[in-house]
Coordinates of C-alpha atoms and ligand atoms in Angstrom, one line a residue:
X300 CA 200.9 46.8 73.3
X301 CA 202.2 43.6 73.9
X302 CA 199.6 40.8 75.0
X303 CA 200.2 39.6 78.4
X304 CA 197.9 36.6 79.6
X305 CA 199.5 36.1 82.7
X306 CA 197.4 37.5 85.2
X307 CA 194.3 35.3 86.3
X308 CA 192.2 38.4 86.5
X309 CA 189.5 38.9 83.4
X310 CA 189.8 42.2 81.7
X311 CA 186.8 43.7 79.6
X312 CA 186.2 46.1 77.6
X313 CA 183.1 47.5 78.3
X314 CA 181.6 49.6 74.7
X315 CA 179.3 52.1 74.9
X316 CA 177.8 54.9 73.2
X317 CA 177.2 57.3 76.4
X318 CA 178.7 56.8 80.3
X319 CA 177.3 58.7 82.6
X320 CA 178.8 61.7 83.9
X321 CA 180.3 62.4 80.9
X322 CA 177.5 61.7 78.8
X323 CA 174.1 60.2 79.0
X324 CA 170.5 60.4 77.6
X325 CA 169.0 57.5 79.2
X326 CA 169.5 54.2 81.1
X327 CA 172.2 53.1 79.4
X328 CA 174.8 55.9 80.2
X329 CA 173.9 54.9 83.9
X330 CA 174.8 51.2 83.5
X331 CA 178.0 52.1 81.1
X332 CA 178.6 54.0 84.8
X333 CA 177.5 52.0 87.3
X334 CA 178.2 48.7 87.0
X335 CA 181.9 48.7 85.8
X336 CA 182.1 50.4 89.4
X337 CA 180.7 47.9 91.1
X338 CA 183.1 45.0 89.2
X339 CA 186.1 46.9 89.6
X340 CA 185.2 47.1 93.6
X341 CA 185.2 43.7 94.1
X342 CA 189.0 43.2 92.5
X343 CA 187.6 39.8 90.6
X344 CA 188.0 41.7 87.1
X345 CA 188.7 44.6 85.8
X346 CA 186.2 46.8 83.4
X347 CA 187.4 49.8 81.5
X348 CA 185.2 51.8 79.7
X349 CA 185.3 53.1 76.1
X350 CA 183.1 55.9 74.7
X351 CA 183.2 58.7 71.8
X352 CA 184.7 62.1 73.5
X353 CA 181.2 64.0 72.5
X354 CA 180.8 67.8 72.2
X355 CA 178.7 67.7 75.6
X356 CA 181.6 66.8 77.9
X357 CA 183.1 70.4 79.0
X358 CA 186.6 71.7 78.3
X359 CA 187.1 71.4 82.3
X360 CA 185.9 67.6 82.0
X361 CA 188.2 67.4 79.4
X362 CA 191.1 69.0 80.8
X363 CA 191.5 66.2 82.7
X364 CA 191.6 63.5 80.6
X365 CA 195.3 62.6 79.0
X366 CA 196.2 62.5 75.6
X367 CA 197.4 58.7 74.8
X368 CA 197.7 58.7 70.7
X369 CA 195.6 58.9 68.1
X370 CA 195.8 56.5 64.2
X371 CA 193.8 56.6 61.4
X372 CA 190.9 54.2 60.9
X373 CA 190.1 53.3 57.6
X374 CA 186.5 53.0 56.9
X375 CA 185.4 51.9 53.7
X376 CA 187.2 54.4 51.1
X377 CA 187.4 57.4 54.2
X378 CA 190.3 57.1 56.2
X379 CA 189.5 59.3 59.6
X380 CA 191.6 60.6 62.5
X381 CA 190.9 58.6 66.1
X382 CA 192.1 60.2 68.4
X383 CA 192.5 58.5 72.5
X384 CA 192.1 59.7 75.4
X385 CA 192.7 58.0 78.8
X386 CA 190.9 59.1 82.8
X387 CA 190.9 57.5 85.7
X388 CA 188.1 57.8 88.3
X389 CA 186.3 56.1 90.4
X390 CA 188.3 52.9 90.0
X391 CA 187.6 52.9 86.7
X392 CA 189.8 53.6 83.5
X393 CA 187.7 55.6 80.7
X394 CA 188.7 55.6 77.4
X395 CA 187.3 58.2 75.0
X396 CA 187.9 58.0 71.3
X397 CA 188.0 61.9 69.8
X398 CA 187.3 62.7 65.9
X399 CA 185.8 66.3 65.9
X400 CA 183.8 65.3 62.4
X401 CA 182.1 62.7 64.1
X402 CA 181.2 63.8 67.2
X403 CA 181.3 67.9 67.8
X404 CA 177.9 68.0 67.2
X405 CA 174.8 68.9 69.5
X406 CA 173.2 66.0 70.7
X407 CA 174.7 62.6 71.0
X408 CA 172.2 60.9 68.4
X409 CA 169.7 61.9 65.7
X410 CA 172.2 62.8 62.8
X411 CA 171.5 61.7 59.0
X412 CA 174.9 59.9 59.3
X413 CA 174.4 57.8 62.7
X414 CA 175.5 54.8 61.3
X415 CA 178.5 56.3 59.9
X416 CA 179.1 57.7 63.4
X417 CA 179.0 54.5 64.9
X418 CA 180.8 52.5 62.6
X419 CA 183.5 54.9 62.6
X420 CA 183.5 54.4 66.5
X421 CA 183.2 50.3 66.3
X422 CA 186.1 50.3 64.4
X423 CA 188.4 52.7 66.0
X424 CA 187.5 50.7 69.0
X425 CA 189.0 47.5 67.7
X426 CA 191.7 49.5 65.7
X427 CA 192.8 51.3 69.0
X428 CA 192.5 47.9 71.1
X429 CA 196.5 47.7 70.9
X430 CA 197.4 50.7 72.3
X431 CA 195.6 51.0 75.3
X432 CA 197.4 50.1 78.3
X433 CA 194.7 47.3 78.9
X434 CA 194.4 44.2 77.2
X435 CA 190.7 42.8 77.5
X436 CA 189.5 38.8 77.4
X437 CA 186.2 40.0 76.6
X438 CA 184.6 42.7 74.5
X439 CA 181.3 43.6 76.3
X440 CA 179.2 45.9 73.6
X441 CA 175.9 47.6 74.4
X442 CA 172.9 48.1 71.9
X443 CA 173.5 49.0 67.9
X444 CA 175.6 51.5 68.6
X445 CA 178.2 49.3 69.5
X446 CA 176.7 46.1 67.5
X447 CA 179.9 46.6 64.7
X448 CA 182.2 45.5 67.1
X449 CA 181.2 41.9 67.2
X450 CA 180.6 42.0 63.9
X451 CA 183.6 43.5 62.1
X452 CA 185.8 41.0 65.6
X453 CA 184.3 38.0 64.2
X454 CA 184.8 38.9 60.1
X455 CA 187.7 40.4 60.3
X456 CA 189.9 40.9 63.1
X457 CA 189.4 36.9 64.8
X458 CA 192.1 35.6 62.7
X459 CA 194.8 38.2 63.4
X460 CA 197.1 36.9 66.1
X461 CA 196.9 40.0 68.5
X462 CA 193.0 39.7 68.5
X463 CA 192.6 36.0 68.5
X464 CA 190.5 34.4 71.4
X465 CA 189.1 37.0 72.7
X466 CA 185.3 36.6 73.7
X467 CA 182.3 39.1 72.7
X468 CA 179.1 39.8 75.1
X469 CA 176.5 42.0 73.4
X470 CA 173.8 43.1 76.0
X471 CA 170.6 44.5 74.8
X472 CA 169.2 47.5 76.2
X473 CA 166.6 47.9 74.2
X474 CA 165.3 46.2 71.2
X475 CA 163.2 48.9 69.9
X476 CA 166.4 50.6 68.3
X477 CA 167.9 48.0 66.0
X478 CA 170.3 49.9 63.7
X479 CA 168.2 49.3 60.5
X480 CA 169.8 50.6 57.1
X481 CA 169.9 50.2 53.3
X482 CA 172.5 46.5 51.7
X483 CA 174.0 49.8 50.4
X484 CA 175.7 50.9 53.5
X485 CA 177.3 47.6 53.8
X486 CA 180.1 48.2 51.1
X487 CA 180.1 52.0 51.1
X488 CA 180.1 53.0 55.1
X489 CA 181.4 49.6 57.0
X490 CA 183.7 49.1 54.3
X491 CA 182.3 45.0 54.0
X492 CA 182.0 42.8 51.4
X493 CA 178.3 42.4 49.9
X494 CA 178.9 38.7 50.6
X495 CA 178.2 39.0 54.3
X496 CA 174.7 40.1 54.2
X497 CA 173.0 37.2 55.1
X498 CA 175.1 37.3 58.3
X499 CA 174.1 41.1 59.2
X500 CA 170.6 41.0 57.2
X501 CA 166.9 40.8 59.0
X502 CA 163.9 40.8 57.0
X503 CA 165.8 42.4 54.4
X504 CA 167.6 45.1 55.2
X505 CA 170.6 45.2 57.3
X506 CA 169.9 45.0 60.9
X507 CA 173.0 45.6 63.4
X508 CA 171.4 44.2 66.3
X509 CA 170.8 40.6 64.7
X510 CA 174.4 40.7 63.1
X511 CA 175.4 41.1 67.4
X512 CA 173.3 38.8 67.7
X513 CA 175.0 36.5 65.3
X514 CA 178.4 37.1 65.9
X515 CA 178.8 37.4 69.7
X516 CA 179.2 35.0 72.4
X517 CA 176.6 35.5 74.5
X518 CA 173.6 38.2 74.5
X519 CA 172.3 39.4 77.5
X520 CA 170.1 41.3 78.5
X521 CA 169.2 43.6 81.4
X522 CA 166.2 41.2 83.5
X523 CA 165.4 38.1 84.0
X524 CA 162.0 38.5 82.6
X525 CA 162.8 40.7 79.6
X526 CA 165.0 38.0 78.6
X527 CA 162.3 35.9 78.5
X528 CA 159.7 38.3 76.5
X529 CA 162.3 38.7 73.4
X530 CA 161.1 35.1 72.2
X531 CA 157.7 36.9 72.1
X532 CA 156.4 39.0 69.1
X533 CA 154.6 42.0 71.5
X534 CA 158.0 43.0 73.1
X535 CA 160.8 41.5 70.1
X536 CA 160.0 44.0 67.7
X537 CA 160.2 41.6 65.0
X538 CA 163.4 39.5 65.8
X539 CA 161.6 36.8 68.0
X540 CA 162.3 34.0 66.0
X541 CA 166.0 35.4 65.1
X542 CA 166.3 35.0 69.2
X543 CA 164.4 32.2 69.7
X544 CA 167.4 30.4 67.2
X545 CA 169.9 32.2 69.5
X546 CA 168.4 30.9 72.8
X547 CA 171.0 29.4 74.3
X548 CA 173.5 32.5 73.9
X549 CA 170.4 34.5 75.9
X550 CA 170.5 35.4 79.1
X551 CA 169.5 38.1 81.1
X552 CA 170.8 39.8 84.3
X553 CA 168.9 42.6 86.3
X554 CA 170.6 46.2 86.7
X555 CA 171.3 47.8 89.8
X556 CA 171.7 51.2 90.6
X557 CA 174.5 53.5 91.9
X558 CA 173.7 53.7 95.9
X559 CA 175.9 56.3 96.5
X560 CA 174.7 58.8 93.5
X561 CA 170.8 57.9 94.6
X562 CA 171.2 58.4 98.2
X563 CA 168.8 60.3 100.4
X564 CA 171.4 59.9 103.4
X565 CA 173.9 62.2 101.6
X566 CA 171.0 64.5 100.1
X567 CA 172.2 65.5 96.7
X568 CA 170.3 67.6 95.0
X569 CA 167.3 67.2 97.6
X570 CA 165.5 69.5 99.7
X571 CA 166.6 67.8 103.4
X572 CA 168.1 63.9 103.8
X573 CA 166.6 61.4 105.1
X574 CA 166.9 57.6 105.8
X575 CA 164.6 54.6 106.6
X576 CA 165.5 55.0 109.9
X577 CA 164.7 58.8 110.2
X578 CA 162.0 59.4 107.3
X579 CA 161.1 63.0 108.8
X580 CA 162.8 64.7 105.8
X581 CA 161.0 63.2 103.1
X582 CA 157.9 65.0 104.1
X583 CA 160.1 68.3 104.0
X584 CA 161.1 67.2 100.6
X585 CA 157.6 67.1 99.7
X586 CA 156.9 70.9 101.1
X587 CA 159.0 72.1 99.4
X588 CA 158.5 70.5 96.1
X589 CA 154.9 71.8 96.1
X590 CA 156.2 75.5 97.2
X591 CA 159.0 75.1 94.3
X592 CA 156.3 73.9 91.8
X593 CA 153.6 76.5 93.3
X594 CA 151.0 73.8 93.4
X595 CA 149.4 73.7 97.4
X596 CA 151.1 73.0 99.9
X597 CA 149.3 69.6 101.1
X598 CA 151.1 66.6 103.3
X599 CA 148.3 64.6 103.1
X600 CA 147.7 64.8 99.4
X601 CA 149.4 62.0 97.9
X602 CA 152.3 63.3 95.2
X603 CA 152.6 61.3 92.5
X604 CA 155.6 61.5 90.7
X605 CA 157.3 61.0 87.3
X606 CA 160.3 61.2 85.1
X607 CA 160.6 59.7 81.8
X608 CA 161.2 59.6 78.1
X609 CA 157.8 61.0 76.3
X610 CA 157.3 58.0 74.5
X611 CA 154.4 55.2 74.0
X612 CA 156.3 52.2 75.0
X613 CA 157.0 54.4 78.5
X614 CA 153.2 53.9 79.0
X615 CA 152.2 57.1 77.9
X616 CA 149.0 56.1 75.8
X617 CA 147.0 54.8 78.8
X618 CA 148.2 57.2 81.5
X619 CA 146.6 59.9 78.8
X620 CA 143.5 58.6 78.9
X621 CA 143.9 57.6 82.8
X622 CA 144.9 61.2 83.3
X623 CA 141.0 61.7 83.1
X624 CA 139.9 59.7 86.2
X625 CA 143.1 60.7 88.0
X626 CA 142.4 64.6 88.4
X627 CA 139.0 63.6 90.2
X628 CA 141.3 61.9 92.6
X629 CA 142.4 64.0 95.4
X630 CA 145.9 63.8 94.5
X631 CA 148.8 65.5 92.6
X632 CA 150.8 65.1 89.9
X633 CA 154.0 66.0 88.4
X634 CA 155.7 65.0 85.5
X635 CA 159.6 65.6 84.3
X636 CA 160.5 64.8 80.8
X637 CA 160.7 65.4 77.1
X638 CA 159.7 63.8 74.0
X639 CA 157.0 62.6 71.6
X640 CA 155.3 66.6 70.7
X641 CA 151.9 64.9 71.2
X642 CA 152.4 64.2 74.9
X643 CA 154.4 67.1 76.0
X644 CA 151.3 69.1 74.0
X645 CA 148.7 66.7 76.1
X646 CA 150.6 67.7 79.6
X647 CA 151.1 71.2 79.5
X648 CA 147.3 71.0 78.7
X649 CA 145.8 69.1 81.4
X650 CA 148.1 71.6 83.9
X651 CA 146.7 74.9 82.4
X652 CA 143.4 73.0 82.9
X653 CA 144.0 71.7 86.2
X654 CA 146.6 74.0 88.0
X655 CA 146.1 72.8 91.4
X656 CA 147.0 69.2 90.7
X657 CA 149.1 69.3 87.6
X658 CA 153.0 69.7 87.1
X659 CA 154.5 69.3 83.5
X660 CA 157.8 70.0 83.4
X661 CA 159.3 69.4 79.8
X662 CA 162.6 68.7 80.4
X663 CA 165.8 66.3 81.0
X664 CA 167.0 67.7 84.5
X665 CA 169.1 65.5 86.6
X666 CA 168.5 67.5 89.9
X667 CA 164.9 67.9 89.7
X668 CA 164.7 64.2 88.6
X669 CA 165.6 63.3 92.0
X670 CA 164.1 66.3 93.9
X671 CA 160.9 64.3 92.7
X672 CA 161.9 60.4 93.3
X673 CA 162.5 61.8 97.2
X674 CA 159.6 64.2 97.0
X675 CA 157.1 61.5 95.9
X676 CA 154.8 59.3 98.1
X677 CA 153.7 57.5 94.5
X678 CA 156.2 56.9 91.3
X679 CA 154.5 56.2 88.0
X680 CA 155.8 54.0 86.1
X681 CA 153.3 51.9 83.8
X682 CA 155.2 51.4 80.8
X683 CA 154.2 49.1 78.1
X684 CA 157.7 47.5 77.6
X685 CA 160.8 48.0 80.0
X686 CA 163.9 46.0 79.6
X687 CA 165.1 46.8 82.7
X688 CA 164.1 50.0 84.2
X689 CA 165.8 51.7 86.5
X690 CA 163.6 55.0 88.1
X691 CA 161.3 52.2 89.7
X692 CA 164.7 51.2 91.8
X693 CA 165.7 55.0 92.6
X694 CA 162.2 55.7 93.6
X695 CA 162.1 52.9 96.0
X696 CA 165.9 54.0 97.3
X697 CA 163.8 57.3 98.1
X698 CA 161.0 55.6 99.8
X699 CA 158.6 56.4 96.8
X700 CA 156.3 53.6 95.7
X701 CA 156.1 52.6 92.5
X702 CA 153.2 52.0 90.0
X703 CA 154.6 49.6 87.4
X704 CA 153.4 47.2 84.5
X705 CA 154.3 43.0 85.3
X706 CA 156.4 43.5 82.4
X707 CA 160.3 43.1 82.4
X708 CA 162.8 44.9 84.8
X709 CA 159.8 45.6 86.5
X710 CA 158.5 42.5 87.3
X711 CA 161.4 41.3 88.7
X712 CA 161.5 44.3 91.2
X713 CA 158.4 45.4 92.7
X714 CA 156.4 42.8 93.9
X715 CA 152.3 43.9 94.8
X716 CA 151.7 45.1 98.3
X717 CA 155.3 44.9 99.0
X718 CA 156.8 47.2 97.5
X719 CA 155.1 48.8 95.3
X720 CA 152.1 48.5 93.0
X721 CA 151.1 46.0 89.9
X722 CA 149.1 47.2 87.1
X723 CA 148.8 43.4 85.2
X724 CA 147.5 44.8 81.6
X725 CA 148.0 47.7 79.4
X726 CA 144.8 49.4 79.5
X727 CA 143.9 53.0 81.2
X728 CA 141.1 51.4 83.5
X729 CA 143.6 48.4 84.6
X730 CA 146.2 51.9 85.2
X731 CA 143.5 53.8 86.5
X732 CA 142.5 51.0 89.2
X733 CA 145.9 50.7 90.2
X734 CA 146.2 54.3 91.2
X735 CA 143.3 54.2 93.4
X736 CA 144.4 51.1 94.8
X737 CA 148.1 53.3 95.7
X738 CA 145.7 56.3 96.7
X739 CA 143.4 53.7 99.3
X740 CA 146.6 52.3 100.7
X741 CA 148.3 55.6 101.2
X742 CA 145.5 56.3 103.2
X743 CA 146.5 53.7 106.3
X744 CA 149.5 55.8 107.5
X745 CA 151.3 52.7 109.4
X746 CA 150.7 50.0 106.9
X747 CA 152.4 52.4 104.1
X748 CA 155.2 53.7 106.6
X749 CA 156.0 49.7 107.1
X750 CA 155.7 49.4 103.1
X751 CA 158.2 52.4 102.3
X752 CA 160.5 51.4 105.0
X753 CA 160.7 47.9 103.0
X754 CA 161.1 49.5 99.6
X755 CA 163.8 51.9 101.3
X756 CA 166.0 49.1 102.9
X757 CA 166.0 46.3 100.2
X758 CA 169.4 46.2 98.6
X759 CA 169.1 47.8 94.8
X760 CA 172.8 48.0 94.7
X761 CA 175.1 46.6 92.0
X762 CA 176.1 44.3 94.3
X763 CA 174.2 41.2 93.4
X764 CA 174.3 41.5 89.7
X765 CA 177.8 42.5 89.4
X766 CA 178.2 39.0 90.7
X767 CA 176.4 37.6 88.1
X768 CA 178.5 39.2 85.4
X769 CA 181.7 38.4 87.2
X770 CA 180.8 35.1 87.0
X771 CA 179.5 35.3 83.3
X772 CA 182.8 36.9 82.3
X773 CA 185.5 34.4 84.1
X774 CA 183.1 31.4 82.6
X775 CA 183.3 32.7 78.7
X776 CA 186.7 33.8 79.5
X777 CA 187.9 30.6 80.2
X778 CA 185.7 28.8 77.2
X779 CA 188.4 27.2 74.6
Ligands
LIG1098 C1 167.2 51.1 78.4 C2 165.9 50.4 78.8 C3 165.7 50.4 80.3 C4 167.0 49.9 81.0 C5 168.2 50.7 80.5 C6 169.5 50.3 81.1 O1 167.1 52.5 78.6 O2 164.8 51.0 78.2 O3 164.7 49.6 80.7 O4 166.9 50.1 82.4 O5 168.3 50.6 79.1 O6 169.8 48.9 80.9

């Protein structure tokens, strides 16, 4: 496609490895959906989205979409079919890049060849660029997925005249996955020259997130606070000082979430709706729940609630040992998720031990998941790290208080007392505390009615933030 640069409007390109409804295993695919929604709506610029067409999205789904073209994409000595795929929702145009090989396999991560996956998809992305029917200013990549895009724009495609000036933002999710692999996969797999390792390499090895880092415009990231905490070594996972070089590309914007998805108005998924306004169907919620889960049926009891990722960072190590003092509580809990073996073990455990009190459900359910931010009156959340975090957000849309760390997203969105509670240090007694300080305040009916009605009306939209990127966007657009 020709390149037209007369309209004022910016146009990105918005990379990612999963977009939510199509895909997702996490946060991410809800950004990747949310918040080129939000830009779009505002008709300042224009986000399209471009993903891998995975085996998880149904032949129905796909029936939809539209056949655009398809090229080869030569990577290293492999030359592989990419094919493209064009649907319109939403406001949005997705794009969805289809190579059977790659990615008509179970599960969207976790094979040997991941960063062949990827690479194969960074480079299709840039190699299909011309042919969409959408010209972008910027090149907005997510995680190390997408990290080879920057890369392989600034070595090699910068200087072609199609591809020159455009702009690259790479927003970290998550620092903890850093696309680590062997100088060997340099030459063989991205098909680069050995001579550009120092530009992709990280304590020896080649690191895709510090060769983003390198190579893009600007690196964001998804709070305020997080942004902040990657200079430090307890939350950089070992590229502090590559960031601290890089602080002035850092900055960090908070996520919102989708209003209308999490709405307990329109009731999706939930047992009865319910607004600030008219809260009596969150307690029918709550009924229900406990007659779903077979625990007792007890208003007064307070729920405490949880979905997540079975994983350390998520706070699991001190909530295990907390889980001790909490079951002496009168209260219950339930838990939605699936990971590390050694917590969904621990769990399953403490409810055969406890059956009164205990939930674990082992599992990624989108339903339940918010069955139990409306059926709550607590949300744990006490994680150890969290770039962003997003179920602390939906809980409050569902008038569910959260228990959080003071550590990232989360700091920047509950605020003690007001909306929620603050658990200052990692440790199962400072946890533990914090719970009975939720379970003490739960106990005054009219000061916690006036605290969820707060939680429940503040504005978690994308509304605020997709200003921020607008304005992030049209500022490096416009950058010589
Ligand atoms: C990652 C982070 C999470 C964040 C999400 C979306 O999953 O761990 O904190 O909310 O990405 O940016």
């Amino acid at each position: 496609m020709k390149k037209d640069n007369s309209s004022n409007c910016t146009k990105i390109l918005f990379v990612a490895a999963e977009v939510n409804p199509f895909s997702q295993t996490g946060g991410l695919g809800e950004v990747a959906s949310s918040l080129p929604i939000a830009v779009n709506e505002t008709k300042c610029a224009e986000v399209a989205v471009i993903s891998p067409l995975y085996e998880c999205i149904t032949k129905e789904v796909r029936s939809r979409f539209e056949f655009v073209t398809s090229t080869y994409v030569q990577l290293s000595w492999r030359r592989q079919y990419a094919g493209l795929f064009r649907y319109k929702t939403r406001g949005v145009t997705y794009f969805f890049i289809d190579n059977e090989y790659y990615f008509k396999r179970k599960g969207l991560y976790g094979h040997f060849d991941d960063g062949e996956r990827f690479a194969f998809f960074s480079k299709a992305v840039l190699d299909l660029m011309p042919l969409l029917d959408f010209v972008p200013n910027i090149i907005h990549t997510n995680d190390w997925h997408t990290a080879l895009v920057p890369i392989y724009y600034r070595l090699a495609y910068a200087d072609r005249p199609w591809y020159r000036g455009m702009k690259n933002i790479f927003t970290i999710h998550n620092i903890e996955y850093q696309g680590i692999f062997g100088r060997e996969i340099l030459g063989d797999v991205f098909g680069l020259a050995d001579f550009v390792f120092p530009r992709l390499s990280w304590k020896g090895s080649v690191n895709l997130v510090a060769g983003a880092i390198r190579c893009a415009d600007i690196v964001s990231t998804v709070s305020e606070t997080y942004a902040k905490e990657l200079m430090l070594p307890e939350f950089a996972c070992g590229l502090e000082n590559l960031i601290k070089d890089y602080a002035e590309k850092m900055t960090g914007i908070v996520n919102g979430i989708d209003m209308e998805v999490y709405n307990p108005e329109t009731g999706a998924d939930l047992y009865a709706v319910y607004s600030a306004e008219e809260i009596a169907g969150k307690a029918e919620n709550k009924k229900n729940l406990q007659k779903y889960l077979k625990l007792p049926v007890k208003a007064n009891t307070p729920l405490i609630t949880m979905v997540t990722r079975l994983a350390a960072h998520k706070g699991l190590d001190i909530l295990k040992d907390a889980m001790k003092g909490l079951v002496k509580e009168d209260i219950q809990f339930v838990l939605l998720g699936s990971g590390a073996p050694e917590y969904e073990g621990f769990f399953m455990d403490i409810e055969r031990a406890y059956p009164d009190k205990v939930r674990a459900i082992i599992a990624f359910d989108k339903s339940l998941s918010r069955k139990l931010f409306a059926s709550g009156d607590i949300y744990m959340m006490p994680s150890k790290s969290e770039p962003c975090g997003l179920g602390q957000m939906m809980a409050m849309r569902y008038g569910t208080l959260p228990i959080v760390r003071n550590v990232g997203g989360l700091n920047d969105t509950v605020k003690e007392g007001v909306n929620g509670f603050v658990c200052t240090s990692h440790t199962s007694e400072a946890l533990l505390e914090t719970v009975k300080r939720a379970i003490n305040a739960y106990k005054n009916k009219e000061e916690w009615a006036k605290t969820v009605k707060k939680a429940m009306t503040t504005d978690w939209s994308w509304k605020v933030s997709a200003k921020k990127y607008i304005d992030m966007y049209d500022a490096l657009a416009k950058n010589p």
